[in-house]
Amino acid sequence: MRAVDLIAKKRDGLPLAAEEIQWFIQAYTRGDVPDYQAAAFLMAVFIRGMSREETVNLTLAMAHSGDVLDLSDITDYAVDKHSSGGVGDKTTLVVLPLVASCGVPVAKMSGRGLGFSGGTLDKLESIAGYNVHLSNEDFRRLARQTGIVLSGQSHDLAPADGKLYALRDVTATVPCLPLIASSIMSKKIAAGANGIVLDVKVGRGAFMTNLDDARALAQIMVDIGTDAGRDMIAVLSDMNQPLGAAVGNALEMAEAITTLKGDGPADFREHCLVLAGYMLRLYGRGRQWTDESQIRQTLVEHLNDGRALAKFRQLVEAQGGDVRLVDDPALLPKASIVETYHAAQDGYIAQVAAEEIGMASFDLGAGREKKGDPVDLAVGLEVHVKVGDRVTAGAPLVTIHANDRQRVTACRSRLERAFAYSQTPVEPLPLFYGTLYGGRPTGS
Ligand code: URA
């Protein structure tokens, strides 16, 4: 086969066969197809699109371009979750220990933040000593011993995606549904999941800003997973305003711990209960965990009676973290400047623009512009209001945690743009816009 022929075929809108896609991905991963041909291929896909069958074949080819984890010695059914990323999204920190506390093993690899979107690994590193770099052996050993492991990518998973993603970034081919969907799903499949819960964010602070695009992306990913023999649940969740109150690494860690102690912001707690519930439902097929109300009751109990927190403590200890910070989150990294941003006027909150809040936190130093940049773990924001809340002029809307006065000035002007007020009542935003299913997600 020749790369040029496959590029021409896609350019002319003809479908590519499984073997052709496989050949192209393997040759590109080996370095036998150069970047300029892969770039042309990506642009042809961007313009012509891909059928469901082609997208599945592309996903599987990328998933098998490196190691594929086999977790069968740890569990007979591995559940995983993936979030498309947002502002204040610290869900994994709560959902993983919550699910593991129910006896369901979870072995997850997470990523770092980029731009205003946070990453679980950065949040975890606000716990001194926590090791996100585990060897393959340690990853498996911890999963077996404690039933929970949460690390960075320690395996050579889906290397084709790593190469293609970097190329998409510089060839204007990132916003393309089959390419996004195959990129995300190839990593989930390579990570050994049997059942996958996808949290597809939609709104101003998300990759997908409108519901139709988010639904289309979720549907393609559910279809890919289903065709690849996985059980799938995808939720469409709101990202017009931040999730919970805390935005910024150590602040989000503190909020996650508060939530694991049975408290925490109502929206975030509910979000975690729903996602954890779906993970248990996937795991439950044919066993326990099929009755929705029983699942919910168990999860609430585990948040309220300390079992989820105990699991989190066990995770932190096993990965070398200082558990004193779990027992007393006041010991987490702290910013030197703490000040309040106040409401400019009376009224109902009509907007808490997630992307502006994310950028305000980024301005303080909580995020990174490019891969490898350092982040300030201590800085960020606590947002005390939600869309629909009634406030009076001068009410505290945000607590700013900063380490640099100049950055506070930049942050404050972002916050000016983040909030809007209405003189008439405003409907609160929903947490979720819908759920999609694929495979055998309900225990049938
Ligand atoms: N996240 C990914 O992993 N891949 C994409 O293409 C987009 C978001």
mmCIF file of C-alpha atoms in Angstrom, residues 95-240:
data_model
loop_
_atom_site.group_PDB
_atom_site.id
_atom_site.type_symbol
_atom_site.label_atom_id
_atom_site.label_comp_id
_atom_site.label_asym_id
_atom_site.label_seq_id
_atom_site.Cartn_x
_atom_site.Cartn_y
_atom_site.Cartn_z
ATOM 1 C CA VAL A 95 -15.968 9.289 41.992
ATOM 2 C CA LEU A 96 -13.012 6.897 41.928
ATOM 3 C CA PRO A 97 -12.743 6.338 45.702
ATOM 4 C CA LEU A 98 -16.538 6.338 45.981
ATOM 5 C CA VAL A 99 -16.863 3.549 43.415
ATOM 6 C CA ALA A 100 -13.870 1.652 44.853
ATOM 7 C CA SER A 101 -15.399 1.861 48.341
ATOM 8 C CA CYS A 102 -18.278 -0.233 46.960
ATOM 9 C CA GLY A 103 -15.848 -3.053 46.148
ATOM 10 C CA VAL A 104 -15.500 -2.200 42.461
ATOM 11 C CA PRO A 105 -11.812 -2.039 41.435
ATOM 12 C CA VAL A 106 -10.772 1.103 39.583
ATOM 13 C CA ALA A 107 -7.428 1.588 37.853
ATOM 14 C CA LYS A 108 -7.329 4.907 36.082
ATOM 15 C CA MET A 109 -4.809 6.955 34.177
ATOM 16 C CA SER A 110 -5.437 10.674 34.109
ATOM 17 C CA GLY A 111 -3.915 13.696 32.429
ATOM 18 C CA ARG A 112 -2.605 17.162 33.165
ATOM 19 C CA GLY A 113 -4.409 20.429 32.603
ATOM 20 C CA LEU A 114 -3.944 22.535 29.507
ATOM 21 C CA GLY A 115 -5.193 26.112 29.017
ATOM 22 C CA PHE A 116 -8.015 26.918 31.398
ATOM 23 C CA SER A 117 -9.088 23.275 31.685
ATOM 24 C CA GLY A 118 -7.731 21.568 34.811
ATOM 25 C CA GLY A 119 -6.153 18.113 34.973
ATOM 26 C CA THR A 120 -6.494 15.465 37.670
ATOM 27 C CA LEU A 121 -2.729 14.862 37.938
ATOM 28 C CA ASP A 122 -2.023 18.494 38.849
ATOM 29 C CA LYS A 123 -4.742 18.396 41.490
ATOM 30 C CA LEU A 124 -3.312 15.182 42.954
ATOM 31 C CA GLU A 125 0.133 16.742 43.162
ATOM 32 C CA SER A 126 -1.194 19.324 45.606
ATOM 33 C CA ILE A 127 -0.868 16.436 48.090
ATOM 34 C CA ALA A 128 2.829 16.397 49.004
ATOM 35 C CA GLY A 129 4.569 13.169 48.021
ATOM 36 C CA TYR A 130 1.730 11.763 45.881
ATOM 37 C CA ASN A 131 3.401 9.828 43.088
ATOM 38 C CA VAL A 132 1.661 10.041 39.719
ATOM 39 C CA HIS A 133 4.521 8.244 37.923
ATOM 40 C CA LEU A 134 3.984 4.557 38.601
ATOM 41 C CA SER A 135 5.762 1.718 36.852
ATOM 42 C CA ASN A 136 3.563 -0.801 35.094
ATOM 43 C CA GLU A 137 4.235 -3.274 37.918
ATOM 44 C CA ASP A 138 3.312 -0.788 40.656
ATOM 45 C CA PHE A 139 0.170 0.249 38.793
ATOM 46 C CA ARG A 140 -1.045 -3.356 38.689
ATOM 47 C CA ARG A 141 0.146 -4.192 42.212
ATOM 48 C CA LEU A 142 -1.705 -1.241 43.751
ATOM 49 C CA ALA A 143 -4.852 -1.973 41.759
ATOM 50 C CA ARG A 144 -4.772 -5.555 43.060
ATOM 51 C CA GLN A 145 -3.886 -4.671 46.648
ATOM 52 C CA THR A 146 -6.134 -1.689 47.308
ATOM 53 C CA GLY A 147 -8.676 -1.819 44.476
ATOM 54 C CA ILE A 148 -7.832 1.735 43.481
ATOM 55 C CA VAL A 149 -5.000 3.349 41.571
ATOM 56 C CA LEU A 150 -4.869 6.794 39.997
ATOM 57 C CA SER A 151 -1.767 7.781 38.060
ATOM 58 C CA GLY A 152 -0.444 9.383 34.899
ATOM 59 C CA GLN A 153 -0.012 7.341 31.759
ATOM 60 C CA SER A 154 2.698 4.845 32.651
ATOM 61 C CA HIS A 155 2.314 2.667 29.588
ATOM 62 C CA ASP A 156 2.919 3.232 25.925
ATOM 63 C CA LEU A 157 -0.809 3.611 25.284
ATOM 64 C CA ALA A 158 -2.114 4.606 21.840
ATOM 65 C CA PRO A 159 1.153 6.225 20.647
ATOM 66 C CA ALA A 160 -0.472 6.888 17.253
ATOM 67 C CA ASP A 161 -2.872 9.246 19.015
ATOM 68 C CA GLY A 162 -0.006 11.119 20.680
ATOM 69 C CA LYS A 163 1.638 11.719 17.286
ATOM 70 C CA LEU A 164 -1.577 12.507 15.443
ATOM 71 C CA TYR A 165 -2.867 14.844 18.165
ATOM 72 C CA ALA A 166 0.335 16.919 18.037
ATOM 73 C CA LEU A 167 -0.016 17.108 14.254
ATOM 74 C CA ARG A 168 -3.709 18.073 14.449
ATOM 75 C CA ASP A 169 -2.807 20.867 16.822
ATOM 76 C CA VAL A 170 -0.642 22.552 14.161
ATOM 77 C CA THR A 171 -2.684 21.701 11.050
ATOM 78 C CA ALA A 172 -6.076 23.121 12.138
ATOM 79 C CA THR A 173 -7.620 19.641 12.262
ATOM 80 C CA VAL A 174 -8.508 19.369 15.962
ATOM 81 C CA PRO A 175 -12.243 20.247 15.763
ATOM 82 C CA CYS A 176 -13.335 17.215 13.733
ATOM 83 C CA LEU A 177 -15.787 14.765 15.309
ATOM 84 C CA PRO A 178 -14.355 11.447 14.008
ATOM 85 C CA LEU A 179 -10.832 12.590 14.922
ATOM 86 C CA ILE A 180 -11.799 13.762 18.429
ATOM 87 C CA ALA A 181 -13.924 10.678 19.082
ATOM 88 C CA SER A 182 -11.276 8.216 17.869
ATOM 89 C CA SER A 183 -8.588 10.062 19.842
ATOM 90 C CA ILE A 184 -10.484 9.822 23.138
ATOM 91 C CA MET A 185 -11.856 6.311 22.628
ATOM 92 C CA SER A 186 -8.542 4.812 21.456
ATOM 93 C CA LYS A 187 -7.001 5.729 24.814
ATOM 94 C CA LYS A 188 -9.948 4.332 26.799
ATOM 95 C CA ILE A 189 -9.892 1.061 24.853
ATOM 96 C CA ALA A 190 -6.098 0.767 25.202
ATOM 97 C CA ALA A 191 -6.491 1.327 28.966
ATOM 98 C CA GLY A 192 -8.394 -1.951 29.201
ATOM 99 C CA ALA A 193 -11.924 -0.782 30.020
ATOM 100 C CA ASN A 194 -14.918 -3.070 29.499
ATOM 101 C CA GLY A 195 -17.436 -0.415 30.512
ATOM 102 C CA ILE A 196 -16.905 3.307 30.012
ATOM 103 C CA VAL A 197 -18.777 6.305 31.417
ATOM 104 C CA LEU A 198 -18.186 9.413 29.314
ATOM 105 C CA ASP A 199 -18.840 12.830 30.780
ATOM 106 C CA VAL A 200 -19.218 15.065 27.746
ATOM 107 C CA LYS A 201 -19.243 18.684 28.840
ATOM 108 C CA VAL A 202 -21.239 21.254 26.945
ATOM 109 C CA GLY A 203 -21.198 25.010 27.262
ATOM 110 C CA ARG A 204 -18.992 28.068 27.322
ATOM 111 C CA GLY A 205 -16.228 26.408 29.351
ATOM 112 C CA ALA A 206 -16.172 23.179 27.318
ATOM 113 C CA PHE A 207 -14.608 21.875 24.147
ATOM 114 C CA MET A 208 -18.127 21.589 22.713
ATOM 115 C CA THR A 209 -20.000 24.842 23.170
ATOM 116 C CA ASN A 210 -23.405 23.776 21.858
ATOM 117 C CA LEU A 211 -25.655 20.868 22.697
ATOM 118 C CA ASP A 212 -26.015 19.507 19.150
ATOM 119 C CA ASP A 213 -22.235 19.200 18.714
ATOM 120 C CA ALA A 214 -21.815 17.666 22.175
ATOM 121 C CA ARG A 215 -24.594 15.152 21.492
ATOM 122 C CA ALA A 216 -23.064 14.256 18.129
ATOM 123 C CA LEU A 217 -19.647 13.705 19.744
ATOM 124 C CA ALA A 218 -21.155 11.634 22.552
ATOM 125 C CA GLN A 219 -23.133 9.529 20.044
ATOM 126 C CA ILE A 220 -20.055 8.800 17.913
ATOM 127 C CA MET A 221 -18.082 7.754 21.003
ATOM 128 C CA VAL A 222 -20.919 5.557 22.246
ATOM 129 C CA ASP A 223 -21.163 3.972 18.767
ATOM 130 C CA ILE A 224 -17.404 3.342 18.641
ATOM 131 C CA GLY A 225 -17.425 1.749 22.090
ATOM 132 C CA THR A 226 -20.461 -0.382 21.260
ATOM 133 C CA ASP A 227 -18.986 -1.618 17.978
ATOM 134 C CA ALA A 228 -15.733 -2.374 19.803
ATOM 135 C CA GLY A 229 -17.652 -4.559 22.294
ATOM 136 C CA ARG A 230 -17.675 -2.141 25.223
ATOM 137 C CA ASP A 231 -20.645 -1.079 27.346
ATOM 138 C CA MET A 232 -21.159 2.643 27.179
ATOM 139 C CA ILE A 233 -22.949 5.390 29.054
ATOM 140 C CA ALA A 234 -22.410 9.012 28.038
ATOM 141 C CA VAL A 235 -23.832 11.955 29.969
ATOM 142 C CA LEU A 236 -24.095 15.444 28.541
ATOM 143 C CA SER A 237 -23.337 17.773 31.426
ATOM 144 C CA ASP A 238 -23.411 21.529 31.802
ATOM 145 C CA MET A 239 -20.197 23.532 31.585
ATOM 146 C CA ASN A 240 -21.613 27.031 31.194
#
